[in-house]
XYZ file of C-alpha atoms in Angstrom:
754
model
C 140.973 38.275 103.537
C 139.843 35.604 101.171
C 140.308 32.713 103.654
C 138.367 34.698 106.269
C 135.419 34.975 103.840
C 135.388 31.193 103.429
C 135.491 30.708 107.197
C 132.521 32.997 107.606
C 130.568 31.208 104.880
C 131.471 27.830 106.366
C 130.389 29.024 109.814
C 127.050 30.251 108.467
C 126.574 26.918 106.697
C 127.179 25.067 109.957
C 124.648 27.258 111.761
C 122.030 26.803 109.040
C 122.630 23.070 108.790
C 122.563 22.759 112.557
C 119.236 24.596 112.873
C 117.745 22.503 110.085
C 119.068 19.284 111.615
C 117.794 20.295 115.033
C 114.402 21.128 113.541
C 114.192 17.709 111.903
C 115.038 16.042 115.221
C 112.183 17.749 117.015
C 109.720 15.201 118.444
C 106.773 16.451 116.379
C 108.734 15.401 113.280
C 109.222 11.856 114.601
C 106.713 9.505 112.985
C 107.538 6.784 115.515
C 105.920 8.783 118.313
C 102.206 8.824 119.004
C 100.091 11.578 117.499
C 99.361 12.981 120.943
C 103.081 13.164 121.761
C 103.831 14.927 118.508
C 101.003 17.432 118.914
C 101.948 18.138 122.520
C 105.512 18.845 121.416
C 104.568 21.166 118.554
C 101.842 23.245 120.182
C 104.038 25.055 122.776
C 106.496 26.037 120.051
C 103.894 28.127 118.230
C 103.425 31.806 118.831
C 99.906 33.042 119.527
C 99.639 34.345 115.972
C 100.809 31.016 114.566
C 98.216 29.212 116.656
C 95.398 31.404 115.355
C 96.614 30.806 111.794
C 95.938 27.104 112.397
C 92.307 28.024 113.132
C 91.527 29.676 109.805
C 90.688 28.568 106.264
C 90.573 30.854 103.237
C 89.267 30.216 99.733
C 91.718 29.732 96.881
C 89.783 32.226 94.772
C 91.531 35.088 96.608
C 94.710 34.301 94.728
C 95.857 30.704 94.239
C 96.133 29.706 90.591
C 98.341 28.316 87.837
C 99.693 30.343 84.944
C 99.569 29.205 81.315
C 102.686 27.065 81.838
C 101.276 25.386 84.923
C 103.370 27.298 87.418
C 101.837 28.429 90.671
C 100.867 32.050 91.085
C 99.999 33.493 94.503
C 98.502 36.897 95.134
C 100.099 39.236 97.648
C 97.121 38.629 99.894
C 97.719 34.875 99.912
C 101.465 35.268 100.460
C 100.759 37.430 103.487
C 98.298 34.878 104.888
C 100.735 31.983 104.533
C 103.628 33.561 106.451
C 102.366 32.105 109.724
C 100.968 28.890 108.260
C 97.281 28.112 107.778
C 94.739 25.488 108.817
C 93.648 24.977 105.249
C 92.652 26.321 101.851
C 89.313 25.671 100.158
C 89.219 24.386 96.590
C 92.742 25.016 95.256
C 92.830 23.868 91.636
C 89.102 23.184 91.378
C 88.804 24.534 87.821
C 91.801 22.754 86.281
C 92.443 19.129 85.353
C 93.230 16.570 88.075
C 96.856 16.344 86.921
C 97.304 20.112 86.818
C 95.602 20.362 90.230
C 97.904 17.713 91.695
C 100.956 19.601 90.442
C 99.601 22.910 91.735
C 98.736 21.470 95.135
C 102.154 19.862 95.494
C 103.773 23.195 94.694
C 101.386 25.024 97.022
C 101.992 22.599 99.878
C 105.764 22.866 99.407
C 105.526 26.636 99.553
C 103.433 26.533 102.725
C 105.769 24.092 104.487
C 108.863 26.047 103.552
C 107.436 29.438 104.474
C 106.217 28.906 108.013
C 108.660 28.445 110.894
C 107.694 24.911 111.847
C 106.978 23.425 108.430
C 103.302 22.812 109.233
C 101.395 21.575 106.164
C 97.916 22.771 105.210
C 94.704 20.854 104.582
C 93.194 21.399 101.134
C 89.413 21.135 101.266
C 86.776 20.289 98.668
C 83.072 19.382 98.612
C 81.280 16.386 97.132
C 77.768 16.700 95.726
C 78.221 14.960 92.349
C 81.472 13.251 93.248
C 84.450 15.537 93.861
C 83.336 19.071 93.049
C 86.275 19.771 90.763
C 87.118 19.659 87.071
C 87.839 16.257 85.523
C 86.660 13.954 88.311
C 83.980 11.283 87.929
C 80.538 12.927 88.065
C 78.256 10.757 90.173
C 74.594 11.329 90.965
C 73.751 13.659 93.840
C 73.289 12.302 97.379
C 69.491 12.228 97.270
C 69.740 10.324 93.983
C 71.954 7.664 95.539
C 69.643 7.467 98.562
C 66.960 6.239 96.151
C 69.102 3.140 95.565
C 68.451 2.005 99.156
C 71.851 0.344 98.813
C 74.328 1.486 101.506
C 77.154 -0.669 100.175
C 76.805 0.954 96.754
C 76.969 4.382 98.400
C 80.116 3.340 100.263
C 81.772 2.256 97.006
C 80.842 5.525 95.295
C 82.285 7.613 98.122
C 85.382 5.394 98.176
C 86.055 6.615 94.640
C 85.315 10.183 95.729
C 87.885 9.876 98.514
C 90.530 8.432 96.207
C 90.006 10.934 93.384
C 90.087 13.867 95.778
C 93.322 12.691 97.431
C 94.953 12.079 94.054
C 94.409 15.688 93.043
C 95.906 16.840 96.328
C 92.865 17.316 98.562
C 92.664 16.209 102.197
C 89.169 16.995 103.531
C 85.677 17.486 102.123
C 82.844 19.519 103.585
C 80.526 16.575 102.950
C 78.408 14.512 103.423
C 75.248 16.149 104.695
C 73.629 14.368 107.631
C 70.641 16.731 107.574
C 67.109 15.504 106.986
C 65.358 17.298 104.120
C 61.585 17.425 104.494
C 60.689 20.721 102.825
C 61.024 20.773 99.033
C 60.961 24.573 98.998
C 64.543 24.333 100.294
C 66.951 24.781 97.381
C 69.639 22.503 98.828
C 67.362 19.482 99.097
C 69.361 17.250 96.762
C 72.571 17.634 98.797
C 71.196 15.394 101.558
C 69.879 11.818 101.639
C 66.140 12.354 102.063
C 63.496 12.741 104.738
C 64.031 9.651 106.879
C 66.279 9.284 109.913
C 67.192 5.621 109.431
C 67.825 5.848 105.687
C 69.922 8.993 106.107
C 71.908 7.380 108.911
C 72.788 4.340 106.797
C 73.778 6.493 103.842
C 75.846 8.973 105.884
C 77.761 6.242 107.709
C 78.630 4.501 104.463
C 79.508 7.747 102.683
C 81.956 8.651 105.456
C 83.448 5.183 105.622
C 83.877 5.280 101.857
C 85.440 8.717 101.545
C 87.771 8.055 104.502
C 88.816 4.622 103.249
C 87.271 3.079 106.362
C 89.547 5.474 108.307
C 92.625 3.467 107.323
C 92.871 5.385 104.043
C 93.571 8.654 105.843
C 97.082 8.091 107.141
C 98.275 6.083 104.157
C 97.365 8.911 101.800
C 94.717 7.170 99.705
C 91.579 8.934 101.004
C 90.360 12.192 102.507
C 88.593 13.113 105.734
C 84.878 13.850 105.941
C 83.168 16.831 107.558
C 79.581 15.840 108.354
C 77.209 18.795 108.241
C 75.235 20.890 109.208
C 75.016 20.276 112.945
C 72.137 20.422 113.613
C 68.709 20.785 112.021
C 69.797 22.859 109.036
C 67.361 21.221 106.616
C 64.445 22.332 108.808
C 64.647 26.080 108.084
C 61.263 27.790 108.320
C 59.590 28.341 104.986
C 62.314 26.272 103.332
C 64.311 29.504 103.207
C 68.084 29.372 103.620
C 69.341 31.275 106.698
C 65.871 31.333 108.265
C 65.179 30.343 111.857
C 64.677 26.710 112.837
C 61.844 25.450 115.022
C 62.308 21.838 116.124
C 60.896 20.350 119.296
C 63.568 18.967 121.648
C 62.053 15.494 121.321
C 62.157 15.566 117.504
C 65.706 16.867 117.656
C 66.868 13.965 119.810
C 64.897 11.170 118.168
C 65.044 12.195 114.494
C 67.648 14.891 113.771
C 70.603 13.845 115.937
C 70.935 10.112 115.038
C 72.682 10.534 111.639
C 75.247 12.859 113.257
C 75.744 10.571 116.237
C 76.349 7.632 113.900
C 78.749 9.763 111.841
C 80.790 10.262 115.008
C 80.513 6.875 116.693
C 80.279 4.454 113.775
C 81.967 6.220 110.870
C 84.570 8.214 112.867
C 84.168 11.389 110.836
C 87.199 13.659 111.134
C 85.168 16.847 111.107
C 81.793 18.394 111.875
C 80.426 21.633 110.421
C 78.034 23.723 112.497
C 74.644 24.811 111.173
C 73.689 28.252 109.887
C 70.598 28.071 112.047
C 69.497 28.120 115.643
C 67.947 25.654 118.083
C 65.446 26.908 120.627
C 66.670 30.409 119.845
C 70.344 29.598 120.440
C 72.520 30.131 117.356
C 74.289 26.852 116.588
C 77.647 28.580 116.119
C 77.419 29.901 119.661
C 75.859 26.853 121.317
C 78.238 25.122 123.782
C 75.598 22.579 124.816
C 75.345 21.453 121.181
C 78.962 21.657 120.006
C 80.611 20.543 123.242
C 78.018 19.064 125.592
C 76.347 16.747 123.086
C 78.951 16.372 120.363
C 82.007 15.867 122.568
C 80.907 15.061 126.116
C 78.040 12.716 125.180
C 79.206 11.275 121.865
C 82.974 11.420 122.349
C 83.807 13.351 119.173
C 87.539 14.140 119.056
C 87.870 15.763 115.630
C 87.537 19.423 114.744
C 84.458 21.610 114.316
C 84.507 24.109 111.461
C 82.180 27.051 111.000
C 80.006 27.336 107.963
C 80.974 30.184 105.675
C 81.545 33.354 107.755
C 79.030 32.203 110.353
C 81.002 33.061 113.480
C 81.093 36.715 112.449
C 77.388 36.485 111.610
C 76.638 35.889 115.276
C 77.132 39.651 115.476
C 75.888 41.182 112.260
C 73.207 38.677 111.230
C 72.032 36.515 114.122
C 72.317 39.511 116.463
C 73.327 37.448 119.501
C 76.732 39.115 120.031
C 77.408 42.755 120.848
C 80.525 43.035 118.659
C 82.683 41.054 116.223
C 85.032 40.227 119.100
C 82.135 39.010 121.200
C 81.043 36.829 118.285
C 84.522 35.322 118.062
C 84.466 34.547 121.773
C 80.998 32.974 121.505
C 82.170 30.660 118.712
C 85.399 29.745 120.466
C 83.655 29.067 123.773
C 80.998 26.953 122.058
C 83.677 24.744 120.543
C 84.276 25.881 116.960
C 87.889 25.177 116.089
C 88.204 26.612 112.580
C 86.810 29.846 111.184
C 85.860 29.432 107.513
C 86.704 32.458 105.348
C 86.024 35.321 107.766
C 88.376 38.271 108.213
C 86.263 39.737 111.027
C 86.169 36.927 113.550
C 89.046 34.698 114.694
C 91.440 37.193 113.121
C 90.762 39.264 116.253
C 91.864 36.551 118.689
C 95.510 37.668 119.165
C 94.405 41.127 120.264
C 91.661 39.625 122.417
C 94.200 37.447 124.255
C 96.207 40.527 125.169
C 93.154 41.803 127.052
C 92.107 38.405 128.433
C 94.961 35.830 128.533
C 92.571 33.066 129.641
C 91.261 32.877 126.069
C 94.503 31.236 124.958
C 93.580 27.984 126.718
C 90.584 27.642 124.401
C 92.779 28.509 121.428
C 95.231 25.767 122.459
C 92.358 23.303 122.664
C 91.260 24.054 119.115
C 94.762 24.121 117.641
C 95.502 20.705 119.120
C 92.452 19.318 117.313
C 93.574 20.815 114.007
C 97.163 19.591 114.346
C 95.915 16.180 115.407
C 93.805 15.971 112.227
C 96.801 16.844 110.077
C 98.778 14.106 111.819
C 95.982 11.579 111.219
C 96.025 12.538 107.542
C 99.779 11.884 107.449
C 100.535 15.376 106.175
C 103.609 15.887 108.347
C 105.202 12.731 106.961
C 103.872 12.515 103.403
C 102.398 15.861 102.303
C 102.640 15.420 98.533
C 100.677 13.716 95.763
C 102.083 10.926 93.607
C 101.714 12.608 90.214
C 102.205 9.365 88.280
C 98.916 7.909 89.567
C 96.639 10.825 88.764
C 95.775 10.400 85.089
C 95.496 6.621 85.377
C 93.248 6.502 88.448
C 91.053 9.633 88.269
C 87.878 9.143 86.239
C 88.906 5.619 85.297
C 86.665 3.279 83.360
C 85.938 1.398 86.572
C 84.741 4.631 88.199
C 82.513 5.481 85.241
C 81.035 1.972 85.346
C 80.323 2.440 89.040
C 78.605 5.763 88.305
C 76.277 4.009 85.890
C 75.692 1.129 88.301
C 74.601 3.684 90.889
C 72.300 5.348 88.342
C 70.649 2.076 87.409
C 69.883 1.261 91.046
C 68.632 4.779 91.818
C 66.171 5.465 88.982
C 62.593 5.209 90.267
C 59.668 3.937 88.198
C 56.829 6.042 89.610
C 54.146 5.019 87.136
C 53.824 2.370 84.413
C 50.292 2.349 83.053
C 49.437 -0.831 81.134
C 53.100 -1.878 81.155
C 54.096 0.964 78.852
C 57.714 0.286 79.762
C 60.018 -1.242 78.780
C 60.012 -0.243 75.130
C 61.083 -2.726 72.497
C 64.103 -2.088 70.278
C 62.105 -2.788 67.131
C 61.335 -0.398 64.292
C 59.733 2.753 65.670
C 60.155 6.513 65.750
C 60.683 8.206 69.119
C 60.641 11.938 69.823
C 62.913 13.130 72.640
C 61.569 16.482 73.776
C 61.602 18.916 76.654
C 63.620 21.506 78.568
C 65.623 18.931 80.542
C 66.976 17.328 77.363
C 70.781 17.322 77.320
C 72.993 17.947 74.326
C 74.124 14.309 74.327
C 70.772 12.670 75.106
C 69.925 11.653 71.534
C 73.348 10.078 71.004
C 73.086 8.162 74.291
C 69.662 6.774 73.366
C 70.801 5.815 69.864
C 73.751 3.928 71.315
C 71.462 1.849 73.539
C 68.470 1.356 71.215
C 70.312 0.216 68.105
C 69.712 1.132 64.460
C 66.067 0.045 64.193
C 64.830 2.901 66.364
C 64.773 6.390 64.848
C 65.056 9.395 67.142
C 64.239 13.045 66.738
C 65.166 15.511 69.468
C 64.405 19.104 70.433
C 64.946 20.780 73.783
C 62.371 23.370 72.822
C 62.929 25.942 75.541
C 64.956 26.851 78.600
C 63.268 27.195 81.963
C 65.274 30.245 83.103
C 67.821 32.765 81.883
C 70.415 30.720 83.841
C 71.605 33.619 85.930
C 73.649 32.059 88.723
C 72.516 34.638 91.279
C 68.813 35.283 90.781
C 67.567 33.401 87.703
C 64.447 34.665 85.955
C 61.762 32.471 84.397
C 61.474 32.670 80.629
C 58.318 32.878 78.568
C 57.726 30.084 76.063
C 56.129 31.021 72.771
C 53.164 29.191 71.263
C 55.236 28.477 68.168
C 57.844 26.638 70.254
C 55.172 24.437 71.838
C 53.512 23.879 68.438
C 56.809 22.764 66.918
C 57.319 20.181 69.664
C 53.733 18.941 69.347
C 54.313 18.561 65.616
C 57.391 16.431 66.258
C 55.420 14.270 68.699
C 52.664 13.855 66.137
C 55.150 12.356 63.690
C 56.506 9.926 66.280
C 55.175 6.636 67.658
C 56.304 7.446 71.205
C 57.291 10.688 72.885
C 59.742 10.809 75.777
C 59.452 14.126 77.612
C 62.355 15.344 79.731
C 60.756 17.487 82.414
C 61.348 18.695 85.973
C 63.907 21.243 87.124
C 67.597 22.061 86.832
C 70.487 23.564 88.776
C 68.983 27.041 88.367
C 65.511 26.214 89.699
C 66.875 24.508 92.822
C 70.145 25.691 94.312
C 71.821 27.113 97.365
C 70.644 30.580 98.306
C 73.941 32.279 99.133
C 74.113 35.046 101.681
C 74.331 37.968 99.253
C 72.479 38.375 95.955
C 71.577 34.743 95.337
C 68.234 32.961 95.585
C 67.652 29.227 95.331
C 64.596 28.402 97.447
C 61.070 28.470 96.023
C 57.630 29.418 97.305
C 56.035 26.864 94.978
C 56.946 23.308 94.109
C 54.968 23.075 90.880
C 57.028 22.524 87.726
C 58.019 25.910 86.307
C 57.346 27.262 82.851
C 55.246 25.649 80.151
C 55.922 22.045 81.144
C 52.348 21.158 82.122
C 51.042 22.765 78.954
C 53.528 20.788 76.899
C 52.501 17.388 78.235
C 48.793 18.193 78.015
C 49.044 19.099 74.346
C 51.227 16.134 73.422
C 49.055 13.675 75.340
C 46.104 15.159 73.488
C 47.473 13.531 70.342
C 46.423 10.163 71.768
C 49.882 8.640 71.611
C 52.185 7.101 74.228
C 53.939 9.639 76.438
C 56.790 8.689 78.752
C 58.172 11.272 81.179
C 61.732 11.331 82.437
C 61.961 13.535 85.541
C 65.207 15.335 86.269
C 65.199 17.586 89.312
C 66.920 18.634 92.538
C 63.807 19.164 94.660
C 60.550 17.255 95.064
C 57.947 18.585 92.645
C 54.150 18.376 92.843
C 53.760 16.769 89.428
C 49.987 16.381 89.392
C 49.470 17.067 85.701
C 52.442 14.928 84.729
C 51.211 12.070 86.927
C 47.770 12.317 85.340
C 48.813 12.563 81.705
C 51.940 10.410 81.399
C 51.681 6.717 80.576
C 54.924 6.058 82.445
C 57.206 8.148 84.647
C 60.864 7.522 85.418
C 62.269 9.660 88.214
C 66.020 10.157 87.900
C 66.555 13.081 90.295
C 70.086 14.264 89.329
C 72.070 11.404 87.800
C 75.721 10.908 86.911
C 77.470 12.011 83.730
C 76.191 8.747 82.212
C 72.627 9.418 83.333
C 71.066 9.559 79.858
C 72.649 6.250 78.932
C 71.355 4.769 82.209
C 67.840 6.046 81.513
C 67.930 4.603 77.999
C 69.039 1.214 79.297
C 66.076 1.111 81.663
C 63.586 2.447 79.106
C 64.602 -0.286 76.673
C 64.505 -3.023 79.281
C 68.162 -3.890 79.686
C 67.718 -3.404 83.429
C 64.614 -3.314 85.596
C 64.272 -0.159 87.711
C 64.750 -0.727 91.453
C 64.953 2.759 92.987
C 62.593 3.784 95.772
C 61.559 7.304 96.645
C 63.661 8.725 99.520
C 60.958 11.348 100.127
C 57.188 11.702 100.221
C 55.862 13.358 97.063
C 53.042 15.763 97.998
C 50.125 16.775 95.819
C 50.403 20.382 96.913
C 52.768 22.695 98.740
C 49.876 23.251 101.142
C 50.404 19.763 102.606
C 53.872 20.669 103.922
C 55.119 19.555 106.402
C 54.372 16.162 104.930
C 56.686 13.211 105.536
C 55.627 9.607 106.007
C 56.784 9.374 109.652
C 54.682 12.240 110.968
C 52.561 11.595 114.041
C 49.417 9.582 113.442
C 47.232 12.520 114.483
C 48.532 14.499 111.485
C 46.572 12.179 109.202
C 43.184 12.667 110.908
C 41.941 15.375 108.556
C 42.643 16.241 104.950
C 42.071 19.486 103.065
C 39.063 20.837 101.234
C 39.220 20.263 97.489
C 42.355 18.090 97.636
C 42.611 14.317 97.512
C 44.006 12.843 100.730
C 47.469 11.371 100.983
C 50.641 11.836 98.977
C 50.926 11.706 95.231
C 53.596 9.033 95.792
C 54.553 7.671 99.228
C 58.001 7.346 100.756
C 59.637 4.102 99.628
C 57.521 3.858 96.461
C 59.062 2.485 93.294
C 57.736 0.015 90.713
C 59.541 -2.736 88.824
C 59.249 -4.408 85.429
C 58.629 -7.596 87.349
C 56.156 -8.337 90.152
C 56.965 -9.438 93.692
C 54.710 -11.427 95.964
C 55.170 -11.043 99.729
C 54.347 -13.978 101.959
C 52.764 -13.656 105.390
C 55.036 -12.367 108.137
C 56.494 -14.882 110.561
C 57.759 -13.748 113.950
C 60.088 -15.714 116.208
C 58.347 -14.529 119.373
C 55.370 -12.300 120.013
C 57.094 -10.729 123.021
C 60.368 -8.857 123.535
C 62.073 -7.646 126.712
C 64.837 -5.074 127.290
C 67.310 -7.973 127.220
C 66.033 -9.998 124.263
C 65.592 -9.702 120.518
C 63.161 -11.176 118.042
C 63.223 -11.967 114.341
C 60.569 -11.283 111.749
C 60.718 -12.771 108.265
C 58.835 -13.052 105.034
C 59.372 -14.833 101.740
C 59.544 -12.745 98.577
C 58.814 -14.375 95.220
C 59.423 -12.919 91.777
C 56.182 -13.814 90.000
C 57.071 -11.749 86.941
C 59.040 -12.514 83.792
C 62.208 -10.476 84.355
C 65.155 -10.673 86.702
C 64.820 -7.713 89.035
C 65.806 -6.149 92.349
C 63.418 -5.301 95.152
C 63.876 -3.210 98.302
C 62.164 -4.989 101.195
C 61.287 -2.351 103.792
C 60.485 -2.848 107.498
C 58.585 -0.248 109.505
C 57.597 -0.306 113.172
C 54.726 1.537 114.836
C 54.413 2.123 118.582
C 50.663 1.548 118.966
C 50.246 3.478 122.233
C 52.859 5.819 123.694
C 53.109 8.105 126.705
C 53.914 10.859 124.181
C 52.490 11.164 120.680
C 54.501 8.903 118.408
C 55.244 8.679 114.669
C 52.717 6.879 112.516
C 55.497 4.514 111.490
C 59.295 4.516 111.327
C 61.641 2.785 108.906
C 63.820 0.437 110.953
C 65.368 -1.791 108.300
C 65.596 -2.520 104.589
C 67.285 -5.071 102.375
C 67.796 -5.000 98.632
C 67.541 -8.394 96.992
C 67.704 -9.675 93.414
C 65.422 -12.449 92.156
C 65.122 -14.308 88.873
C 61.636 -15.131 87.558
C 60.047 -17.755 89.803
C 62.774 -17.429 92.448
C 61.918 -16.984 96.130
C 64.042 -15.656 98.950
C 63.463 -15.464 102.685
C 64.232 -12.045 104.132
C 64.660 -11.647 107.880
C 65.017 -8.635 110.157
C 66.185 -8.633 113.762
C 64.286 -6.317 116.081
C 66.311 -5.078 119.026
C 65.205 -3.113 122.102
C 67.256 -0.147 120.923
C 65.021 0.171 117.856
C 62.098 0.841 120.191
C 63.700 3.537 122.334
C 62.351 7.062 122.243
C 62.472 10.240 124.288
C 59.847 10.044 127.012
C 57.997 12.486 129.235
C 61.093 13.357 131.259
C 63.219 13.838 128.099
C 65.195 10.677 128.839
C 65.539 7.766 126.432
C 63.114 5.045 127.491
C 61.717 1.660 126.538
C 57.992 1.558 127.099
C 55.811 -1.468 127.765
C 53.159 -1.943 125.131
C 52.114 -3.255 121.737
C 53.976 -2.638 118.490
C 53.070 -3.260 114.857
C 55.617 -4.508 112.344
C 55.043 -3.598 108.706
C 57.055 -5.155 105.878
C 56.465 -4.363 102.243
C 57.415 -2.651 99.020
C 56.758 0.910 100.236
C 55.676 2.757 103.375
C 52.037 2.223 102.353
C 52.037 -1.198 100.697
C 52.842 -3.556 103.582
C 51.900 -6.718 105.449
C 51.649 -6.566 109.224
C 52.065 -8.514 112.433
C 52.311 -7.535 116.101
C 54.464 -8.095 119.164
C 54.556 -6.781 122.731
C 57.338 -5.288 124.845
C 57.301 -6.443 128.480
C 59.775 -5.491 131.182
């Protein structure tokens, strides 16, 4: 009997080995074949349930973690979900070190591959608002902060690091960057996007995607991750600045201003993914809008990646948007519109297998979506190289080069809003400086001491918190008179006071669907901040304000009382050091405001490129115009703009022209300047924007140095949506404006003739 047992075991071995060998010979495993050939081979092998599994993403917080020894632990719920494979998992290992995350994600990927029939790997997904949103990665400034640099190449280099660090810890996609325009500072997510302007946002989004994807080449070779541009479309335009509210955008504004950053993300940057918007357009919920997600995105622009829902938003077509009669109807709406992956929901695409039994025609749409998901995994090289090289992680994540880049980005993004009587820069001579205010960090004093040297003496006191820091619904805190008096006393003993004011992550944040608020009905600074600066300025001493914030604030009192204001938005982990270096004159500030700063919430909507007729009348009892205009930002030096010179005063649909000016640094310090070009259509067949940014260049000049800056004006720059809703070029006169902000410009004219 014993020999028979061996024969049986040998026979079983041959069967197992044969199946495994046959599986490895399947065409979809063959890296020498084209991606389309591999996908077309794999898709028919999948059962309906396996296909639907490739259309779903769940969050790792339902049961993916490491134990104390670093070994993977999966909940029963996760194990059940992974039996058929999965499209992806959100944020595995986000709260552990990059090395621990890399080990966990390797183990997780191995488990997934070995526990679904066809060995299909999963995509691990992150987000990127201050760099990779995970423990231990380089913390960069937020997108709106980097937009203030007006330096697309710098943004590309920052997101290149983001892409590399994410891939090293085992991630493959990020639900970033945001291509939305943000024009309402009541909106809590304002800082996640790149500002109010179409052209600036387009340049930043394209470079962010190219950076994070390694110029696309970094995807397949395993060095970078794929981008998911979001939220398509119009998400930043929610009524009242309230998350989840309706969206009212005219079709013309949608085409001319909202769509271009997304179109460039698809055509120029080749983004792998698109995320649909929470909102609606013309009453049609974006998650159920086939004209948007298929007609425009795919048929017009040629997008061939995948579309993912925002969190649970397909199911919300039924229970929130109220445009579907049932959860199943919501799933069908999303699928028909062109959404390929359902993010998180258990009450949407999970119903598809049963729905196909009743209507087999649905499976064709499922096949379409699954092909897009599998294709993305092939592009990312996950079938051929699914694991992370552990040896590289500690050396290359949060390296010194990355930290230096974070500070470089800070230094180019900090905006000098005001500098009365050349208050800044401060000298490093003997003086006593008080660092005060609710936005003071624990390490601020140490960072300033490191930059200023031993002749400057610092005292520091945060004084008070703005809120109770509840992550759901934070409450404002009262500030006692004694707290204010103590800070005033410290300022009295100092030669200079630097106040750290503005807002934090609790006063401006995402308003989640349940039990979380982040939008505001006011944009005034909260708490006792105005009272603090009034009392300290009343001492008659120099007051410098450092603004830290995630939404535009109407800082009227601060603007009136401060001698100088540095606007840092939300900087990197080295932000305090960067601020100190600028305050003490090591670097001249060169940031420009990526938004219009209003005097009052009552001026909203209020962006620089509104129609000219919007500026006809002001408001009773309020000074006209913005507190600070779009593109505003001072320097420690001074720049003189020469008269504009134009190569031709006429352009046709088949020609271009060049406009130039000479910029001279007439100051005493080497500095950078952002030269901005705006164009105004003087007379249009439809009402037109007052002006539109169409180009910018950042230059550096030594004292006395001059540089000629030229811009090429093309017919495409002049196109707009006409009376018949078609893109047109219209005969007429145009004004070119070049200068240091949207308001401080020199002008010349040209004419378009056909």
